[in-house]
Amino acid sequence: MSLKDSIIGISFVALMTAILIYAFLGYPEVGFVRPLGEFYLYNTFNFNEQGWWSASPNAVTGVLWDYRGYDTLYETMVFYVGIVAIALFFEKESSLRRTSGMTVIVRATTKLVFVFILTSAMAITIFSVKTPGGGFQGGSIMAIAYIAIIIALSRGFLPELRMDLSKAHLIKIFGLILIFSLTVIPVAYSLASGTVAYALQNQPKPWSEFGYPTFLGLYSLSGGMVIPIQVGELVHVGMGFTIMFLILTEREGKKELGGKRS
Amino acid sequence: MMELIVNLLLASCVMLTAAIVYTKDLLLAVVLSGAEGVMVAVIFYLLLAPDIALVQVAAGVGISTAFFIVGLRKLRRHEE
Amino acid sequence: MIDLLLNVAISMFVLSIVFSLYRMIRGPTVPDRMLALDVISYGLAVVMGLIAIVSGSPYLIVISFSLALWFFIGALYVARYLEGEEIGE
């Protein structure tokens, strides 16, 4: 490594260290709340002044779905467009050929751990009302389960789990349609009947006659429509990462090799 | 006590970054980036942000390392 | 009594993490370092669970599951690479 490379590396590390130290010095004291935070803290669960309230006991969920719901929705859209671009450029006709994979100890352990990981992904998603977590976290954990199967067993083991490239695309689109329809139905209802309805509502509002949880019979489970939307995002994100991994592990130049052998 | 631990973890993150930049073995660089992701997740955990730590462990450590290994399989392991 | 036991357990696990840190810095080959990272992460997962018990906030325990589950997979990636075969075949 030459002297110039060393100088560039050391100056980059020093710059990043200075930025980190500067950021840590500006860290506010415990108990300091910005004006925007004051707005959320005052309005999220305020029975006395119901002008801007979200009726959601969890303030983070209130910010994510009630105040900034379209932000979350368009993040999901950006993820979908990224997957479509990768599939458009790199997708070939896939061959899920079954091979032996790694040794028998690793294969047996991976089959056990696959069940554990899928269970924890479901739990993190469904109980995200009370514990940290949510659709994106659960989806990436679910993708790790399928990636482990691809690595330790082989790509050809996926059809035994009722999973395929086209089936993964179908399940992903199903998750997106679930989120989209749950968002659009209240808008259409409001436009059709001329009453007030809330597009990305978390909890039912008493003065609005269209409320999801009473409508779906989900009120006792969690309160709010968080769970169906989170399940849609779990399926969407997990299948998206699985599709990316399946496309990227496709063997390159298979047709040329086959041509030479014949 | 908590601030001391967080500062130590931040310092170890900087040292791990320097090691990742200077090593010639790209597989070692991938392993060390996994270690750095774990350090950042512990920092988020100690600062009481468990949901961010969950994203860091799942997406930043688990999935990105898998993609790095797949990319490394198509390249050479040692630099220069 | 139970608090004393939990504190002793936390300090013993932190000590084991420090010992494995030595192997991770020193270790001559990549598999040594990956195994040391494995041991460190399992220790960290147990410490996170113990901290959640001590502080009495059960929502902190979720990360320890995923950390322990991931590191099984992380060792799997490196082992598959060192076997020298195409990934996914």
XYZ file of C-alpha atoms in Angstrom:
431
model
C 0.000 0.000 0.000
C 1.464 3.314 -1.029
C 1.833 6.439 1.087
C -0.991 8.217 -0.736
C -3.470 5.423 0.070
C -2.445 5.506 3.727
C -2.932 9.265 3.919
C -6.363 9.003 2.295
C -7.427 6.184 4.656
C -6.168 7.863 7.823
C -7.747 11.210 6.918
C -11.083 9.510 6.150
C -11.066 7.674 9.504
C -10.103 10.923 11.304
C -12.924 12.818 9.562
C -15.507 10.174 10.505
C -14.224 10.131 14.109
C -14.507 13.911 14.317
C -18.069 13.794 12.945
C -19.040 11.074 15.441
C -17.544 12.969 18.386
C -19.247 16.183 17.244
C -22.579 14.364 16.953
C -22.146 12.843 20.398
C -21.379 16.263 21.925
C -24.625 17.608 20.526
C -26.672 14.804 22.052
C -29.455 16.427 24.086
C -29.779 15.896 27.812
C -32.226 13.431 29.286
C -35.636 15.026 29.448
C -35.109 17.491 26.607
C -37.986 17.403 24.101
C -38.065 19.245 20.782
C -41.224 21.173 19.743
C -42.196 18.452 17.244
C -41.859 15.842 19.978
C -43.975 18.018 22.252
C -46.703 18.038 19.586
C -46.720 14.241 19.364
C -46.546 13.747 23.133
C -49.399 16.191 23.703
C -51.708 14.991 20.952
C -51.184 11.250 20.541
C -53.339 10.022 23.402
C -55.177 13.084 24.664
C -58.780 12.440 25.655
C -59.586 16.051 26.455
C -58.543 17.599 23.153
C -59.459 15.242 20.339
C -58.668 17.500 17.404
C -55.418 15.859 16.342
C -55.403 12.680 18.384
C -54.679 9.251 16.956
C -56.266 7.216 19.789
C -53.253 4.923 19.713
C -51.741 3.917 23.069
C -48.347 3.290 21.443
C -46.856 6.629 20.369
C -44.411 5.105 17.868
C -47.221 3.279 16.083
C -49.250 6.471 16.139
C -46.458 8.417 14.430
C -45.789 5.653 11.893
C -49.377 4.962 10.817
C -51.532 7.911 11.784
C -49.393 10.987 11.284
C -46.957 9.702 8.666
C -48.818 6.781 7.112
C -48.166 7.761 3.502
C -44.437 7.973 4.228
C -44.447 4.319 5.301
C -46.608 3.367 2.312
C -44.256 4.960 -0.215
C -41.217 3.336 1.456
C -42.859 0.002 0.713
C -43.434 1.154 -2.882
C -39.726 2.093 -3.270
C -38.722 -1.369 -2.042
C -41.098 -2.956 -4.567
C -39.659 -0.913 -7.443
C -36.104 -1.936 -6.451
C -37.028 -5.630 -6.531
C -38.724 -5.208 -9.914
C -35.600 -3.506 -11.330
C -33.295 -6.298 -10.115
C -35.636 -8.979 -11.471
C -35.829 -7.168 -14.819
C -32.068 -7.022 -15.262
C -30.835 -10.317 -13.852
C -33.667 -12.824 -14.056
C -33.122 -15.869 -16.246
C -35.128 -19.041 -16.430
C -34.360 -20.573 -13.061
C -33.277 -24.141 -12.508
C -33.835 -25.342 -8.957
C -31.517 -28.351 -9.170
C -31.356 -30.534 -6.061
C -27.856 -31.291 -4.788
C -26.559 -32.812 -1.570
C -25.670 -29.545 0.168
C -23.484 -29.529 3.279
C -22.902 -32.378 5.757
C -25.767 -34.199 7.458
C -25.245 -32.454 10.818
C -25.606 -29.006 9.290
C -28.607 -30.074 7.223
C -30.516 -31.491 10.216
C -29.707 -28.446 12.385
C -30.769 -26.043 9.653
C -34.144 -27.750 9.256
C -34.700 -27.291 13.020
C -33.533 -23.677 13.074
C -35.715 -22.854 10.017
C -38.832 -23.548 12.099
C -37.494 -21.457 15.009
C -36.694 -18.478 12.762
C -40.084 -18.537 11.017
C -41.849 -18.709 14.396
C -39.882 -15.763 15.772
C -40.582 -13.738 12.618
C -44.330 -14.342 13.008
C -44.164 -13.496 16.726
C -42.213 -10.269 16.166
C -44.716 -9.192 13.533
C -47.970 -10.096 15.281
C -46.988 -8.883 18.766
C -45.533 -5.654 17.382
C -48.302 -3.750 19.152
C -46.763 -4.393 22.553
C -43.115 -5.283 21.866
C -40.531 -3.671 19.573
C -40.646 -4.953 16.044
C -42.903 -4.757 13.061
C -43.375 -5.819 9.497
C -39.955 -4.882 8.164
C -38.075 -6.553 11.012
C -40.163 -9.718 10.796
C -39.803 -9.790 7.024
C -36.024 -9.578 7.077
C -35.877 -12.323 9.725
C -38.149 -14.492 7.542
C -35.818 -13.892 4.575
C -32.865 -15.071 6.710
C -34.700 -18.388 7.227
C -35.047 -18.992 3.479
C -31.453 -17.831 2.809
C -30.218 -20.404 5.367
C -32.160 -23.145 3.565
C -30.645 -22.080 0.223
C -27.107 -22.104 1.617
C -27.091 -25.212 3.813
C -29.352 -27.501 1.809
C -29.586 -26.362 -1.783
C -31.738 -24.290 -4.086
C -33.450 -27.505 -5.107
C -34.830 -28.014 -1.588
C -37.180 -25.034 -1.945
C -39.855 -26.894 -3.999
C -40.227 -29.316 -1.080
C -41.207 -26.312 1.076
C -43.883 -25.392 -1.536
C -41.748 -22.416 -2.575
C -40.677 -21.363 -6.037
C -39.548 -18.203 -7.801
C -42.949 -17.590 -9.387
C -44.764 -18.492 -6.153
C -42.558 -16.028 -4.259
C -43.498 -13.298 -6.757
C -47.190 -14.166 -6.303
C -47.039 -14.068 -2.486
C -45.187 -10.743 -2.583
C -47.814 -9.184 -4.838
C -50.514 -10.553 -2.508
C -48.945 -8.684 0.427
C -48.805 -5.468 -1.599
C -52.441 -5.832 -2.666
C -53.444 -6.354 0.994
C -51.761 -3.090 2.054
C -53.101 -1.188 -0.976
C -56.708 -2.300 -0.578
C -56.722 -1.591 3.177
C -55.557 1.936 2.318
C -57.891 2.652 -0.585
C -61.206 1.224 0.702
C -61.871 4.010 3.295
C -61.110 6.717 0.719
C -63.544 5.157 -1.734
C -66.154 4.762 1.028
C -65.760 8.392 2.045
C -66.051 9.641 -1.529
C -69.077 7.466 -2.213
C -71.085 8.207 0.918
C -69.924 11.733 1.654
C -69.031 10.997 5.292
C -65.703 11.140 7.112
C -63.396 8.121 6.926
C -59.701 7.833 7.750
C -57.373 6.261 5.187
C -54.511 4.906 7.303
C -56.188 4.817 10.670
C -54.723 2.873 13.522
C -57.633 2.933 15.962
C -61.324 3.456 15.191
C -62.520 7.007 15.720
C -65.918 7.297 17.433
C -67.219 10.084 15.196
C -66.382 8.255 11.972
C -68.896 5.627 10.964
C -66.372 3.561 9.026
C -63.885 1.868 11.353
C -61.760 -1.117 10.504
C -61.498 -3.019 13.792
C -65.227 -3.088 14.534
C -65.823 -3.723 10.842
C -63.447 -6.709 10.801
C -64.133 -7.929 14.309
C -60.531 -7.385 15.350
C -61.076 -5.009 18.244
C -60.374 -7.445 21.059
C -57.212 -8.800 19.448
C -55.106 -5.667 19.302
C -57.078 -2.582 18.580
C -56.375 -1.042 15.254
C -55.578 -2.207 11.777
C -51.883 -2.504 12.518
C -51.836 -6.303 12.371
C -53.204 -6.840 8.799
C -50.916 -4.158 7.384
C -47.917 -5.561 9.261
C -48.660 -9.076 7.976
C -48.790 -7.692 4.436
C -45.441 -5.992 4.917
C -43.930 -9.150 6.471
C -44.850 -11.212 3.414
C -43.748 -8.460 1.019
C -40.312 -7.817 2.539
C -39.484 -11.476 3.268
C -40.363 -12.690 -0.204
C -38.579 -9.692 -1.751
C -35.239 -10.497 -0.101
C -35.696 -14.193 -0.945
C -36.266 -13.357 -4.626
C -33.158 -11.139 -4.677
C -31.034 -13.915 -3.157
C -32.446 -16.544 -5.541
C -31.689 -14.369 -8.572
C -28.187 -13.432 -7.423
C -27.140 -17.041 -6.686
C -28.080 -18.168 -10.184
C -25.061 -19.801 -11.800
C -23.589 -17.537 -14.461
C -23.017 -18.646 -18.022
C -24.830 -21.966 -17.728
C -25.863 -22.055 -21.363
C -22.309 -21.598 -22.638
C -21.058 -24.412 -20.393
C -23.814 -26.726 -21.601
C -22.985 -25.872 -25.185
C -19.332 -26.765 -24.714
C -20.148 -30.075 -23.068
C -22.456 -31.156 -25.853
C -21.018 3.722 33.605
C -23.363 3.470 30.631
C -21.670 6.362 28.825
C -18.268 4.750 29.374
C -19.476 1.483 27.789
C -21.037 3.315 24.836
C -17.834 5.313 24.273
C -15.736 2.121 24.366
C -18.041 0.503 21.808
C -17.832 3.568 19.530
C -14.017 3.507 19.745
C -14.000 -0.201 18.857
C -16.251 0.585 15.857
C -13.673 3.079 14.586
C -10.834 0.565 15.055
C -12.806 -2.161 13.259
C -13.431 0.235 10.360
C -9.699 0.932 10.094
C -9.016 -2.837 10.101
C -11.627 -3.391 7.357
C -10.028 -0.698 5.208
C -6.465 -1.967 5.635
C -6.889 -5.743 5.377
C -6.035 -7.566 2.136
C -8.263 -10.571 2.868
C -11.768 -9.714 1.703
C -13.401 -12.629 3.602
C -11.862 -11.254 6.812
C -13.296 -7.847 5.910
C -16.782 -9.353 5.621
C -16.441 -11.110 9.014
C -15.199 -7.892 10.648
C -18.105 -5.897 9.173
C -20.426 -8.425 10.823
C -18.642 -7.793 14.137
C -19.057 -4.039 13.659
C -22.775 -4.490 13.008
C -23.082 -6.385 16.292
C -21.297 -3.540 18.129
C -23.716 -0.971 16.650
C -26.672 -3.186 17.626
C -25.389 -3.335 21.227
C -25.072 0.481 21.234
C -28.705 0.804 20.097
C -29.735 -1.710 22.772
C -27.938 0.198 25.532
C -29.488 3.494 24.397
C -32.943 1.842 24.825
C -33.932 1.673 21.148
C -34.757 -2.035 20.763
C -36.676 -1.709 17.493
C -33.742 -0.037 15.721
C -31.413 -2.695 17.134
C -33.729 -5.363 15.700
C -33.492 -3.790 12.219
C -29.706 -3.552 12.581
C -29.338 -7.233 13.550
C -31.712 -8.561 10.910
C -31.076 -6.406 7.850
C -27.729 -4.725 8.463
C -25.916 -7.770 9.795
C -27.769 -10.836 8.527
C -28.832 -10.015 4.992
C -26.028 -7.672 3.892
C -23.398 -10.259 4.934
C -25.173 -12.887 2.833
C -25.087 -10.617 -0.223
C -21.398 -9.772 0.393
C -20.519 -13.488 0.535
C -22.421 -14.151 -2.708
C -20.591 -11.274 -4.377
C -17.244 -12.475 -3.031
C -17.849 -15.918 -4.574
C -17.862 -14.272 -8.001
C -14.587 -12.366 -7.314
C -11.138 -13.210 -5.949
C -10.621 -13.514 -2.194
C -7.303 -11.658 -1.870
C -6.677 -8.111 -2.989
C -3.756 -7.490 -5.407
C -30.212 -13.059 46.792
C -31.467 -13.541 43.250
C -30.110 -10.105 42.303
C -26.662 -11.100 43.558
C -26.798 -14.322 41.512
C -27.863 -12.429 38.371
C -25.078 -9.876 38.800
C -22.490 -12.637 39.260
C -23.793 -14.365 36.115
C -23.590 -11.128 34.096
C -20.001 -10.468 35.195
C -18.939 -14.042 34.388
C -20.396 -13.817 30.880
C -18.706 -10.434 30.327
C -15.395 -12.021 31.422
C -15.876 -14.827 28.882
C -16.612 -12.219 26.195
C -13.318 -10.480 27.031
C -11.406 -13.775 26.725
C -12.960 -14.504 23.320
C -12.154 -10.942 22.247
C -8.472 -11.810 22.735
C -8.849 -14.769 20.372
C -10.684 -12.613 17.852
C -7.912 -9.990 17.787
C -5.067 -12.502 17.873
C -6.475 -15.419 15.844
C -4.265 -16.180 12.872
C -6.879 -17.559 10.450
C -10.370 -16.504 9.457
C -12.197 -19.572 10.957
C -10.626 -18.799 14.360
C -11.990 -15.270 14.220
C -15.423 -16.413 13.030
C -15.679 -18.922 15.907
C -14.591 -16.248 18.389
C -17.265 -13.919 16.981
C -19.800 -16.750 17.405
C -18.903 -17.193 21.074
C -18.985 -13.421 21.655
C -22.445 -13.141 20.120
C -23.918 -16.013 22.109
C -22.477 -14.430 25.263
C -23.962 -11.071 24.275
C -27.364 -12.672 23.707
C -27.286 -14.209 27.206
C -26.139 -10.892 28.740
C -28.992 -9.063 26.975
C -31.497 -11.567 28.387
C -30.039 -11.216 31.893
C -30.143 -7.405 31.653
C -33.803 -7.644 30.637
C -34.485 -9.796 33.726
C -32.588 -7.453 36.053
C -34.195 -4.281 34.739
C -37.622 -5.936 34.671
C -38.549 -4.870 31.116
C -39.426 -7.942 29.052
C -39.534 -6.132 25.708
C -35.753 -5.914 25.730
C -35.415 -9.678 25.308
C -36.559 -9.817 21.662
C -33.149 -8.881 20.244
C -31.348 -11.708 22.015
C -33.376 -14.293 20.052
C -32.547 -12.849 16.676
C -28.885 -12.252 17.576
C -28.428 -15.893 18.643
C -30.357 -17.189 15.620
C -28.415 -15.053 13.188
C -25.004 -16.128 14.313
C -25.741 -19.733 13.502
C -26.434 -18.529 9.952
C -23.359 -16.271 9.878
C -21.041 -19.172 10.645
C -22.883 -21.093 7.928
C -22.073 -18.442 5.279
C -18.346 -18.502 6.018
C -18.221 -22.318 6.196
C -19.984 -22.586 2.842
C -17.524 -20.115 1.333
C -14.495 -21.971 2.693
C -15.804 -25.278 1.315
C -15.053 -23.743 -2.068
C -18.307 -24.583 -3.810
C -20.841 -22.418 -5.591
C -23.340 -20.916 -3.140
C -26.793 -22.388 -3.496
C -25.741 -25.502 -5.385
